[in-house]
Tab-separated table of C-alpha atoms and ligand atoms in Angstrom:
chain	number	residue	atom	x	y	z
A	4	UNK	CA	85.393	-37.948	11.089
A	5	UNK	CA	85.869	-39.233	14.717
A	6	UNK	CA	84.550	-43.125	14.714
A	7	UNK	CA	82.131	-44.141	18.006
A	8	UNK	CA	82.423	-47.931	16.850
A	9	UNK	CA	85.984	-48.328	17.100
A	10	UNK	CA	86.189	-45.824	20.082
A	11	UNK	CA	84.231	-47.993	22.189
A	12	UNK	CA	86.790	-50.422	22.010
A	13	UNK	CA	88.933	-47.904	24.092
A	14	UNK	CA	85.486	-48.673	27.302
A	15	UNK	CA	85.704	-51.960	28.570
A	16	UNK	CA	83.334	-51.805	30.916
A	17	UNK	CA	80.776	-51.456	27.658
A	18	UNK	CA	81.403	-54.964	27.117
A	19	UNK	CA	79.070	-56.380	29.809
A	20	UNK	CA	75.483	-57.077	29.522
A	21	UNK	CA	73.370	-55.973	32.470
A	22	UNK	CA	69.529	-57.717	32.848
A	23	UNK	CA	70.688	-60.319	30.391
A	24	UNK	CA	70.816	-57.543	27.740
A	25	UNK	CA	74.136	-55.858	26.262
A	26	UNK	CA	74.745	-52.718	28.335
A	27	UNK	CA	74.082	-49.347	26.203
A	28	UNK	CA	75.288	-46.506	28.901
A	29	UNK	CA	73.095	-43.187	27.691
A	30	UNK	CA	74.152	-41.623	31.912
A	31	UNK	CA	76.866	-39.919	30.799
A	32	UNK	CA	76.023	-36.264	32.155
A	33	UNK	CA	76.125	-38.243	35.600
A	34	UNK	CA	79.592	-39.481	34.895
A	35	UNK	CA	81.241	-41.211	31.852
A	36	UNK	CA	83.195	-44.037	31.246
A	37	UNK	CA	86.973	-44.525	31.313
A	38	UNK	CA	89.118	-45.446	28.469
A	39	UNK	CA	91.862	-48.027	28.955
A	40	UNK	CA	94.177	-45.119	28.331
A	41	UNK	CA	93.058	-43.020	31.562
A	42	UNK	CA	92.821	-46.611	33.323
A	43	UNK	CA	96.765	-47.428	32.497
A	44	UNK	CA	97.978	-43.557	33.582
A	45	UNK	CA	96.324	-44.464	36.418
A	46	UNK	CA	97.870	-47.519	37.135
A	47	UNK	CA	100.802	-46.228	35.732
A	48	UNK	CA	101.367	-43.897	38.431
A	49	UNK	CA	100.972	-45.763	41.437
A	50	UNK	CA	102.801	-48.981	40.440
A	51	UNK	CA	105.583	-46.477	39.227
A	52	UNK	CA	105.832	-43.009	40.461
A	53	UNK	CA	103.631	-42.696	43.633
A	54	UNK	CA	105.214	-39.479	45.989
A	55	UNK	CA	104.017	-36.481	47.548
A	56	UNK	CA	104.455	-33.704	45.322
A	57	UNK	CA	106.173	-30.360	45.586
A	58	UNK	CA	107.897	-32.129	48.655
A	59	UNK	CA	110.771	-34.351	48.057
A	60	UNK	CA	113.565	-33.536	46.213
A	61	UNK	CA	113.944	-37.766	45.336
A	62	UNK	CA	113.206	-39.032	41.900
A	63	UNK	CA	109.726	-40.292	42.346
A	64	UNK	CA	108.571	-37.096	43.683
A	65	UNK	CA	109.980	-35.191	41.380
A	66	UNK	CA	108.116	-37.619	38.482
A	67	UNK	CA	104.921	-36.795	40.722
A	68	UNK	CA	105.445	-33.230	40.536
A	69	UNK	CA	105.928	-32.997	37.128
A	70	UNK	CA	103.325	-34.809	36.034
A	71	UNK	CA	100.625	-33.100	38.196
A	72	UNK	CA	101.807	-29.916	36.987
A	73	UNK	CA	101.946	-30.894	33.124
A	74	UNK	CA	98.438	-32.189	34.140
A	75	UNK	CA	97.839	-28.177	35.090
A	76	UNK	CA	99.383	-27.425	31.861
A	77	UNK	CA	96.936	-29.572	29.732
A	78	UNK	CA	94.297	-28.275	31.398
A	79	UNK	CA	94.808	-24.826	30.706
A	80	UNK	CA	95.460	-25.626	26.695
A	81	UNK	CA	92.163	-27.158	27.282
A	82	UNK	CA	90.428	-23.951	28.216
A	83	UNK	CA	92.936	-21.613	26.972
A	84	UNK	CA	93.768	-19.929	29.987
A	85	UNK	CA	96.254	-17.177	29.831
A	86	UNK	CA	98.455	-19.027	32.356
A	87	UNK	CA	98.562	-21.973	34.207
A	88	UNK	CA	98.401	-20.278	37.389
A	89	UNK	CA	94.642	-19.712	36.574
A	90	UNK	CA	93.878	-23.046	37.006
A	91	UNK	CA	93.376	-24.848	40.264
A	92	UNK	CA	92.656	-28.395	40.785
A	93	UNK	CA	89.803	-29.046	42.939
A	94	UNK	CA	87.445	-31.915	44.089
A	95	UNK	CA	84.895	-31.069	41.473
A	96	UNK	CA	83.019	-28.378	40.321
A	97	UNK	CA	80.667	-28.688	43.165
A	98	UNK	CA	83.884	-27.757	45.419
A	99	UNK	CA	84.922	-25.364	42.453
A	100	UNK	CA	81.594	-22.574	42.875
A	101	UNK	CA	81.516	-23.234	46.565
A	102	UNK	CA	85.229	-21.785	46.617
A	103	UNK	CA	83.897	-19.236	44.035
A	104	UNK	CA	81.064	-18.129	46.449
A	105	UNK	CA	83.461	-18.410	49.625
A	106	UNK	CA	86.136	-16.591	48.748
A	107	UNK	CA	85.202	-14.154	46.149
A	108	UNK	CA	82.023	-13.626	47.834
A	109	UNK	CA	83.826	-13.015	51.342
A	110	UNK	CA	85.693	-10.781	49.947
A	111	UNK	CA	83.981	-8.914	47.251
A	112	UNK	CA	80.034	-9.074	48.284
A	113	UNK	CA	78.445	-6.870	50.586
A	114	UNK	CA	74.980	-6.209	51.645
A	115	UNK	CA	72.646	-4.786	49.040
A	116	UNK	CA	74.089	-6.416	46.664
A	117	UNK	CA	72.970	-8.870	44.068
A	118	UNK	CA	73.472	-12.714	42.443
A	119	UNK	CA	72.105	-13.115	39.551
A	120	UNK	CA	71.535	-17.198	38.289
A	121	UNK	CA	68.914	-18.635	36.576
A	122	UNK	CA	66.026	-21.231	37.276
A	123	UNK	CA	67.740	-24.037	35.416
A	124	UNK	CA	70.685	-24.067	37.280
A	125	UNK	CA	71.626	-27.469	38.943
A	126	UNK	CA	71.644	-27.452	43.035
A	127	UNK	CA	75.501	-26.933	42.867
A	128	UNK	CA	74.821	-23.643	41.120
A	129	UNK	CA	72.438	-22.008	43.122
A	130	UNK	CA	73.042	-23.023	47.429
A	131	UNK	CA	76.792	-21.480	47.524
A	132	UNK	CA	75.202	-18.658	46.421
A	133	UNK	CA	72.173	-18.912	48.850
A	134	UNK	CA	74.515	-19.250	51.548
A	135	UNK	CA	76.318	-16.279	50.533
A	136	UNK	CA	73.455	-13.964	50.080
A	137	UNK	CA	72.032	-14.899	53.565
A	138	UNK	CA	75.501	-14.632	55.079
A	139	UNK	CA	76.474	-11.344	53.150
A	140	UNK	CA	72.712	-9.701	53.323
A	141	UNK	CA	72.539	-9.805	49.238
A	142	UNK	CA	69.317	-10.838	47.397
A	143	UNK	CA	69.661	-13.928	44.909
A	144	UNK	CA	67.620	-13.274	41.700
A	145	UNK	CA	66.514	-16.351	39.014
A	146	UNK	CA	66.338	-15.534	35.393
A	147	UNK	CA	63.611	-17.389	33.424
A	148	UNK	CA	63.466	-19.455	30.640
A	149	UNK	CA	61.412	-18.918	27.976
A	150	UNK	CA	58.416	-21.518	26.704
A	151	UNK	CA	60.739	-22.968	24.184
A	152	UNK	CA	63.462	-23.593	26.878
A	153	UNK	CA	66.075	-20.703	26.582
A	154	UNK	CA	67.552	-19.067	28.729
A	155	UNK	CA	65.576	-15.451	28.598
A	156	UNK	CA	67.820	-13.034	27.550
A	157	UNK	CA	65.635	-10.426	27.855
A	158	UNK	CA	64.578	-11.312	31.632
A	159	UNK	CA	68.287	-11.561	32.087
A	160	UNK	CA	68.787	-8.091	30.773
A	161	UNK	CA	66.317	-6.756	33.413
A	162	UNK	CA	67.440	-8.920	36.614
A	163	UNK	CA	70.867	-7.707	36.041
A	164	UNK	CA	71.447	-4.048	37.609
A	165	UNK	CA	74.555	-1.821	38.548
A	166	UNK	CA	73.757	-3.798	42.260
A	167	UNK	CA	75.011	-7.376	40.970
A	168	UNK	CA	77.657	-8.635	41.756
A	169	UNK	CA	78.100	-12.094	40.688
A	170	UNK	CA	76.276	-13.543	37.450
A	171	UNK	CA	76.725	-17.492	37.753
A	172	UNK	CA	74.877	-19.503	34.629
A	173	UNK	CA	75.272	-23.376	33.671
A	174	UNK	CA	77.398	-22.896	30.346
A	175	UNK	CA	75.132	-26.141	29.141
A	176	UNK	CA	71.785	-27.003	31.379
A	177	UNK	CA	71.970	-30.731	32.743
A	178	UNK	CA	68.689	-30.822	31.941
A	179	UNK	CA	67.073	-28.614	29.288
A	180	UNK	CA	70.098	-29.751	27.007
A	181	UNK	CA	70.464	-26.066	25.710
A	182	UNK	CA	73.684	-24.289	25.126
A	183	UNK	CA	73.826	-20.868	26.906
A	184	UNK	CA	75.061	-17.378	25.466
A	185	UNK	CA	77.752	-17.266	27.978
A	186	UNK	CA	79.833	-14.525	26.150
A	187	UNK	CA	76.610	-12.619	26.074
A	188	UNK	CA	76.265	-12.899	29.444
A	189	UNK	CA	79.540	-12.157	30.432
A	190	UNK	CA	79.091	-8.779	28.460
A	191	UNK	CA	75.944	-7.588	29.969
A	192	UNK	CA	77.139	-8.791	33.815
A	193	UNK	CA	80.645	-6.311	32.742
A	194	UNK	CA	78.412	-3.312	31.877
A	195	UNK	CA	77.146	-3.848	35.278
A	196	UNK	CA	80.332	-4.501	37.187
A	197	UNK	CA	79.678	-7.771	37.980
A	198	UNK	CA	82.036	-10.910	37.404
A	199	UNK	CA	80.606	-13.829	34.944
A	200	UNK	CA	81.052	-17.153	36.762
A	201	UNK	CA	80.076	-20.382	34.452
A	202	UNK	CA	79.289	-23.684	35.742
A	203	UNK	CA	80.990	-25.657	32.616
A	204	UNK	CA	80.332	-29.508	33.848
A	205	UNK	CA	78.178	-30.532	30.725
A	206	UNK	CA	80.126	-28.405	28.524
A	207	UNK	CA	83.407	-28.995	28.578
A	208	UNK	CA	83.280	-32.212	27.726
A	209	UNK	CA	81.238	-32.224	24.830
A	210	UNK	CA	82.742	-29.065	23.075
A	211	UNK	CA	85.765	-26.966	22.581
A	212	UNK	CA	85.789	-24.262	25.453
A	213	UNK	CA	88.018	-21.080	25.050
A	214	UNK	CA	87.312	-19.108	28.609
A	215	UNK	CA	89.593	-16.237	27.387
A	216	UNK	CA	87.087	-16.000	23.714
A	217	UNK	CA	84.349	-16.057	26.597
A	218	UNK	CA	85.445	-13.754	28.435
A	219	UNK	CA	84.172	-15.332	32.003
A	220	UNK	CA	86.114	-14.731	35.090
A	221	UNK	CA	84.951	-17.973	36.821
A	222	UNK	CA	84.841	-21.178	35.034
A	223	UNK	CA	84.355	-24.770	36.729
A	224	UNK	CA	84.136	-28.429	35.547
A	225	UNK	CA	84.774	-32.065	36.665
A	226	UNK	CA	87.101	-34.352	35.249
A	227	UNK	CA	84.587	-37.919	35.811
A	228	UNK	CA	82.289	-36.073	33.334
A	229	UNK	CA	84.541	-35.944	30.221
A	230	UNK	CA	86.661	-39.515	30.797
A	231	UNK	CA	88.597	-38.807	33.941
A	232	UNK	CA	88.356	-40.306	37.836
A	233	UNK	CA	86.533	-38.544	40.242
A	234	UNK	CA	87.573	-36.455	43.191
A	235	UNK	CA	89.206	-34.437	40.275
A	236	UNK	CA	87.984	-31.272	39.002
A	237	UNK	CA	89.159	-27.498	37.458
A	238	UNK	CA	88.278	-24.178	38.984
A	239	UNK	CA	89.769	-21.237	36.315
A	240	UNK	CA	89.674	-18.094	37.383
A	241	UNK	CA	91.124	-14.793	35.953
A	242	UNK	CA	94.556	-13.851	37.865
A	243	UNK	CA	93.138	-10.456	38.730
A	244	UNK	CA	90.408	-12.216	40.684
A	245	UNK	CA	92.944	-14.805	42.271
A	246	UNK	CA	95.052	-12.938	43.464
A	247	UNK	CA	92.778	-11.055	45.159
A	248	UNK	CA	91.334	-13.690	46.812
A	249	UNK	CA	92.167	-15.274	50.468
A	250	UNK	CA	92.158	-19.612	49.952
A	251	UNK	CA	89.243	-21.204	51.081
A	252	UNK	CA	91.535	-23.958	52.847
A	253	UNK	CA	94.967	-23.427	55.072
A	254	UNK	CA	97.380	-26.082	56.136
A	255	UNK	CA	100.340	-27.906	54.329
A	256	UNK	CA	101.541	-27.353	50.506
A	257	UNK	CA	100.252	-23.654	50.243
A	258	UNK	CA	102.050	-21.626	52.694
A	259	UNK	CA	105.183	-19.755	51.905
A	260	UNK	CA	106.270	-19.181	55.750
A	261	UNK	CA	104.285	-20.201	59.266
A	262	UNK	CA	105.333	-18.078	62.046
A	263	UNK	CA	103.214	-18.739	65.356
A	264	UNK	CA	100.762	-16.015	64.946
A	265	UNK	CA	100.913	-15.713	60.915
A	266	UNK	CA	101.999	-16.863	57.842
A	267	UNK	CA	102.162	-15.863	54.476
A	268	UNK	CA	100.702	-18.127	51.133
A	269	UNK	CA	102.905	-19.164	48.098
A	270	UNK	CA	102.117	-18.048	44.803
A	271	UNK	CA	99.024	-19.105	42.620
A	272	UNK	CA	97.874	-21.381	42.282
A	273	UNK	CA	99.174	-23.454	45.252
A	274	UNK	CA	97.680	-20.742	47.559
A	275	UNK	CA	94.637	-22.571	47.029
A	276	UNK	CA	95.867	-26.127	47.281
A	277	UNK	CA	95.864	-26.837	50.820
A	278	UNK	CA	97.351	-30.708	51.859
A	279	UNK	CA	97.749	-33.100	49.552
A	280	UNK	CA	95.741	-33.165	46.867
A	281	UNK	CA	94.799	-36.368	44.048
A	282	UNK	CA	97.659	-36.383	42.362
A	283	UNK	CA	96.702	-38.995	40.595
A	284	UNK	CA	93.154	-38.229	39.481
A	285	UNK	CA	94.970	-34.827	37.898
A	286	UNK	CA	97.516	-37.311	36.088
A	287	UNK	CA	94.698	-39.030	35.180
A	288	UNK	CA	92.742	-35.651	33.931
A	289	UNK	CA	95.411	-35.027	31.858
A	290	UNK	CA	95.460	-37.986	30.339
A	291	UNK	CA	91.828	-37.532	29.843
A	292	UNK	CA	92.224	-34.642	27.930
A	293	UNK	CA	95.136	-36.028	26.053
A	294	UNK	CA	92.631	-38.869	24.412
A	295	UNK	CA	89.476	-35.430	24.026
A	296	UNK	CA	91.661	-33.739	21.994
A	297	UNK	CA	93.439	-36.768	20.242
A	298	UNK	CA	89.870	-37.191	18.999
A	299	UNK	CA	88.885	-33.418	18.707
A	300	UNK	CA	86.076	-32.035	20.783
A	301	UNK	CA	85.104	-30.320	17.959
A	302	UNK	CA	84.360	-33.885	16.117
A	303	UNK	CA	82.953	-34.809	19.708
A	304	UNK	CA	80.329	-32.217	19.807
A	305	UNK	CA	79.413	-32.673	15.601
A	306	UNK	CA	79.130	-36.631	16.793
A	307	UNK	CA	76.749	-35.729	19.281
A	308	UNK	CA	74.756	-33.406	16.928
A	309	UNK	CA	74.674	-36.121	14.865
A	310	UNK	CA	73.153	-38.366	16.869
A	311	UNK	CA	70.906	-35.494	18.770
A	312	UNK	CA	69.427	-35.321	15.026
A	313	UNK	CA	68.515	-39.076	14.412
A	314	UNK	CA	67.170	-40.027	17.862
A	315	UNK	CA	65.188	-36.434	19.262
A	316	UNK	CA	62.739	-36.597	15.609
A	317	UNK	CA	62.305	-40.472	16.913
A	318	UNK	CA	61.813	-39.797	20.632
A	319	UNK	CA	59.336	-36.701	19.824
A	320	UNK	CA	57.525	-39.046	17.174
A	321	UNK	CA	56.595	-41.071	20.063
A	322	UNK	CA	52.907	-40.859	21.652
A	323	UNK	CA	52.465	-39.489	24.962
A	324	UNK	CA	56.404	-38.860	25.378
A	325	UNK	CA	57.337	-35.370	26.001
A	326	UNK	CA	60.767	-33.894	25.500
A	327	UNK	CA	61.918	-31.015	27.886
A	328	UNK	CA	63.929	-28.030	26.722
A	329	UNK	CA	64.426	-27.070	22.927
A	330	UNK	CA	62.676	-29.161	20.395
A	331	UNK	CA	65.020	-28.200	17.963
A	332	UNK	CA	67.703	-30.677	16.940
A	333	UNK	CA	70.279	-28.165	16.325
A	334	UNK	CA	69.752	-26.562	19.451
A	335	UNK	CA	69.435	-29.327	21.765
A	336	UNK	CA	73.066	-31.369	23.120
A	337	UNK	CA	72.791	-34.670	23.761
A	338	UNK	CA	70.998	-34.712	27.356
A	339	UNK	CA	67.487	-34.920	26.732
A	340	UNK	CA	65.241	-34.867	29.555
A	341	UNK	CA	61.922	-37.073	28.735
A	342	UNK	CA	58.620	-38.080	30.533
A	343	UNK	CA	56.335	-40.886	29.411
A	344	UNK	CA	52.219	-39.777	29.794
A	345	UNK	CA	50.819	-41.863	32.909
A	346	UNK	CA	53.941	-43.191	33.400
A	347	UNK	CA	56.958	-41.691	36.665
A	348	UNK	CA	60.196	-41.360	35.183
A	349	UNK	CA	61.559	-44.057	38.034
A	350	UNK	CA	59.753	-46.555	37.047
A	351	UNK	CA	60.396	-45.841	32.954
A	352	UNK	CA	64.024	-46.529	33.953
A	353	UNK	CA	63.525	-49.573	35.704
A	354	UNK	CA	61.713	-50.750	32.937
A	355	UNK	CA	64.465	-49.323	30.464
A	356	UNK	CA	67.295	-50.832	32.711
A	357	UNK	CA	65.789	-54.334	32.352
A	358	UNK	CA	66.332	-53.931	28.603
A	359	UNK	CA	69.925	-53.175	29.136
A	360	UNK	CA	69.655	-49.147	28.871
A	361	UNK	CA	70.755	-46.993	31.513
A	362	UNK	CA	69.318	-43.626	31.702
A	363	UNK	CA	68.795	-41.319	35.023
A	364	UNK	CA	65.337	-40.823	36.488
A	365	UNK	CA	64.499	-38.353	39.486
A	366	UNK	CA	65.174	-34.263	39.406
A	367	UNK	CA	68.583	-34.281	38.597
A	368	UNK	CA	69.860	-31.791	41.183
A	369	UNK	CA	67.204	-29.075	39.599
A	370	UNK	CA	64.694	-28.930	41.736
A	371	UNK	CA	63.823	-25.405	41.132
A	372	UNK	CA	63.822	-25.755	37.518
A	373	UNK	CA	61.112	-29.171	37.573
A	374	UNK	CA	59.182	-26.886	40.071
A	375	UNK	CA	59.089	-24.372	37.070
A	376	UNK	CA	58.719	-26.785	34.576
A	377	UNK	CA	55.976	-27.896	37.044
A	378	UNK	CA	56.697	-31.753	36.702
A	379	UNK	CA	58.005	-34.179	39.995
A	380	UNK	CA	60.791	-35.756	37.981
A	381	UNK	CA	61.726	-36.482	34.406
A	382	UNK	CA	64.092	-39.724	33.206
A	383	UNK	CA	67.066	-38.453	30.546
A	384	UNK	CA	68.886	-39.823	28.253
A	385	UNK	CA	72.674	-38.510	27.867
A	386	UNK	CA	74.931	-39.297	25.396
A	387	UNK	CA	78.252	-39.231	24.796
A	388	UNK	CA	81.577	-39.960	22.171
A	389	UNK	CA	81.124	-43.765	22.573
A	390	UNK	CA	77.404	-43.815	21.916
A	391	UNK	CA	76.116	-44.948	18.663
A	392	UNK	CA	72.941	-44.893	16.781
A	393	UNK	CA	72.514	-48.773	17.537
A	394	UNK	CA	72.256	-47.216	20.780
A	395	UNK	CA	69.465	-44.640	20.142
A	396	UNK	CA	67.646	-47.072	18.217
A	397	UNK	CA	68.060	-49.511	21.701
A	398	UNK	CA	66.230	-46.254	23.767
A	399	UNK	CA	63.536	-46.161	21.087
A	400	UNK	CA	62.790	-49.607	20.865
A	401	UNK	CA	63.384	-49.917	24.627
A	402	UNK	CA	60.806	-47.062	25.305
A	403	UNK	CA	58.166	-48.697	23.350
A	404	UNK	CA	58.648	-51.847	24.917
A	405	UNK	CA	58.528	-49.626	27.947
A	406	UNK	CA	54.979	-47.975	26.707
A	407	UNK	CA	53.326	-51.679	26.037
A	408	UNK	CA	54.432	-53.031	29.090
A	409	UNK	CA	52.629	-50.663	31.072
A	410	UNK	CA	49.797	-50.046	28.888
A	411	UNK	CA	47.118	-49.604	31.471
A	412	UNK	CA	49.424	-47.223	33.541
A	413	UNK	CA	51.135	-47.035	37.043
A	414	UNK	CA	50.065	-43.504	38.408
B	3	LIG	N1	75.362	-33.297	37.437
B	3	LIG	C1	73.862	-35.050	36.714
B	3	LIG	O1	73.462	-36.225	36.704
B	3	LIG	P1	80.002	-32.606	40.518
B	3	LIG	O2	79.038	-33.520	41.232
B	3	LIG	O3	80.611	-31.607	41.446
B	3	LIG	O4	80.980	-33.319	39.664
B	3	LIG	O5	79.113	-31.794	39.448
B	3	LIG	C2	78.000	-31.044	39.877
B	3	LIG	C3	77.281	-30.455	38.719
B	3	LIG	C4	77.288	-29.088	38.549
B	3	LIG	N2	76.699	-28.506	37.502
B	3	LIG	C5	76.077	-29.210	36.548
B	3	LIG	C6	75.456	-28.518	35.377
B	3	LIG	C7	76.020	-30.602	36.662
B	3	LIG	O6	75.394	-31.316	35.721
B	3	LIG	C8	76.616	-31.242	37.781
B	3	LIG	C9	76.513	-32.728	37.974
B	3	LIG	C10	75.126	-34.722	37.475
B	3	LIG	O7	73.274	-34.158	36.102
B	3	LIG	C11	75.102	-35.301	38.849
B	3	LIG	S1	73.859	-34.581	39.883
């Protein structure tokens, strides 16, 4: 049984009251905290070990180099990636899918064909792929989501057709909270020929991820979301794919030999790793995952359940406060999207930030999917391994402090 009390010790920038009020931090599908751990590895390696890697053959670039590439190799436990030479450190998994899109799609997509996402993708998701199609001549197709806020399996069956090419579809929506069928997926975009790309950034830090059980051929995620820094994220993809593909970038650290008119790439995955990349946010990844699976994301996601079951029943038991995506505790993680009746999301989390809590407000990179949902903007709540149910029972109160103080409505 992992313990959120005592593992908030591990955040000190919980310890701080904001508006006069202690700080509860329910943002954490915009980025989470960092433990002291990840801070110290950090520290760690600039105070001690700072080099260039796969450069120097001195000590403290060899400590660099090793490290980064242990980082590599905790990332692909992490996933369970056949080898580490599927796994490529990127910016984020913004950078990740645009790589996806740019050099899979220059390579592999030709006019006719078709991309297949779906309408609760997050902006990330969905313009790589629009600037694809228009650049290729290939049609981008949206898959609905049903009234209760699933994905629609049967609308994906019929958007999917021996034309597709590329299926890409948020592993866990940013928004809607709902976990998709991604091996599903992956089976019915196979029948068709198509590769399965998954945008994993509010998965895999909330649950254990095995790409290989999955079966995708894409997967990408971002290390500030699950404890790291930022400017650090994963792109896996399947060798077969990778080595197929051209990089996206050219320059230092990923050519083999540079003649004037050509040169030739080194081996994956530092084809793709052009100049020098943040060697210390991957040291500080791994060390991320180090303290994920010291606590278990298995006991990470059953926390969140947890808490998904004591604070949705008290949210939806609220008058006038609607909760997007499923309704169902056991199918909903812990981002829940929520409006307030008369009341815009912005100013619910001012109002909710005075009392301490800090939630998101706006259309959280989805525009599409509010436009379907037909609402402006929605605030959310996200939670994460340090929250508690003190801290759902702040949001609750909060909110109905929230409801009194603007009884007579701003809109
Ligand atoms: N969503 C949110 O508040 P980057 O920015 O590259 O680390 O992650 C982009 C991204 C891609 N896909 C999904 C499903 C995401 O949730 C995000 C980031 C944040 O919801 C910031 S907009």
């Amino acid at each position: 049984m992992m313990n959120a009390e005592k593992l908030r010790q591990d955040f000190p920038i919980l310890f701080q009251e904001v508006n006069d009020e202690p700080l509860i931090y329910l943002d954490n599908a915009a980025t989470t905290q960092k433990p002291k751990q990840v801070l110290k590895t950090l520290n760690h390696y600039y105070e001690m070990n700072n080099a260039n890697v796969h450069r120097g053959v001195h000590t403290l670039a060899e400590r660099a180099t090793k490290d980064y590439e242990e980082a590599r190799e905790k990332v692909r436990q992490l996933i369970h990636a056949k080898e580490t030479a599927e796994v490529l450190f990127t910016r984020g998994t913004t950078t990740s899918l645009n790589w996806i899109a740019k050099s899979f799609g220059d390579a592999f997509v030709k006019k006719g064909d078709e991309i297949v996402i779906s309408y609760m993708e997050h902006h990330s998701n969905i313009i790589p792929w629009q600037q694809l199609a228009k650049a290729k001549g290939a049609t981008l197709k949206y898959i609905r989501i049903t009234d209760d806020g699933f994905l629609d399996m049967a609308d994906a069956k019929k958007q999917m057709t021996d034309k597709t090419a590329i299926v890409s579809i948020a592993h866990v929506s940013n928004v809607l909270g709902v976990i998709n069928p991604l091996k599903e997926l992956a089976e019915l975009a196979h029948a068709h020929g198509a590769v399965m790309v998954a945008d994993g950034a509010q998965a895999v830090p909330h649950m254990p991820v095995d790409v290989q059980a999955l079966n995708v051929d894409f997967y990408a995620f971002s290390g500030h979301k699950m404890c790291g820094p930022t400017g650090i994220g994963v792109l896996y993809g399947k060798r077969e794919w990778l080595d197929q593909m051209e990089p996206v970038e050219f320059g230092g650290e990923m050519i083999d030999f540079v003649h004037l008119q050509e040169s030739t790439w080194k081996e994956l995955p530092w084809k793709f790793e052009a100049g020098t990349p943040n060697i210390a946010g991957a040291i500080a990844l791994g060390s991320a995952i180090d303290y994920l699976t010291e606590i278990g994301l298995t006991e990470i996601h059953q926390h969140e359940a947890e808490l998904v079951a004591y604070v949705l029943p008290k949210l939806q038991a609220i008058e006038g406060l609607t909760v997007y995506g499923p309704q169902a505790v056991e199918a909903h993680t812990g981002v829940i999207a929520f409006n307030l009746e008369g009341l815009h999301p912005h100013d619910v989390a001012t109002a909710l930030d005075m009392e301490g809590v800090a939630v998101r407000a706006g259309h959280h990179c989805a525009q599409p999917l509010l436009n379907y949902l037909n609402v402006p903007a929605t605030a959310r709540a996200s939670f994460y391994l340090y929250n508690t149910k003190e801290d759902a029972d702040r949001l609750v109160e909060a909110i109905l402090a929230t409801k009194e103080f603007f009884k007579h409505g701003t809109i």
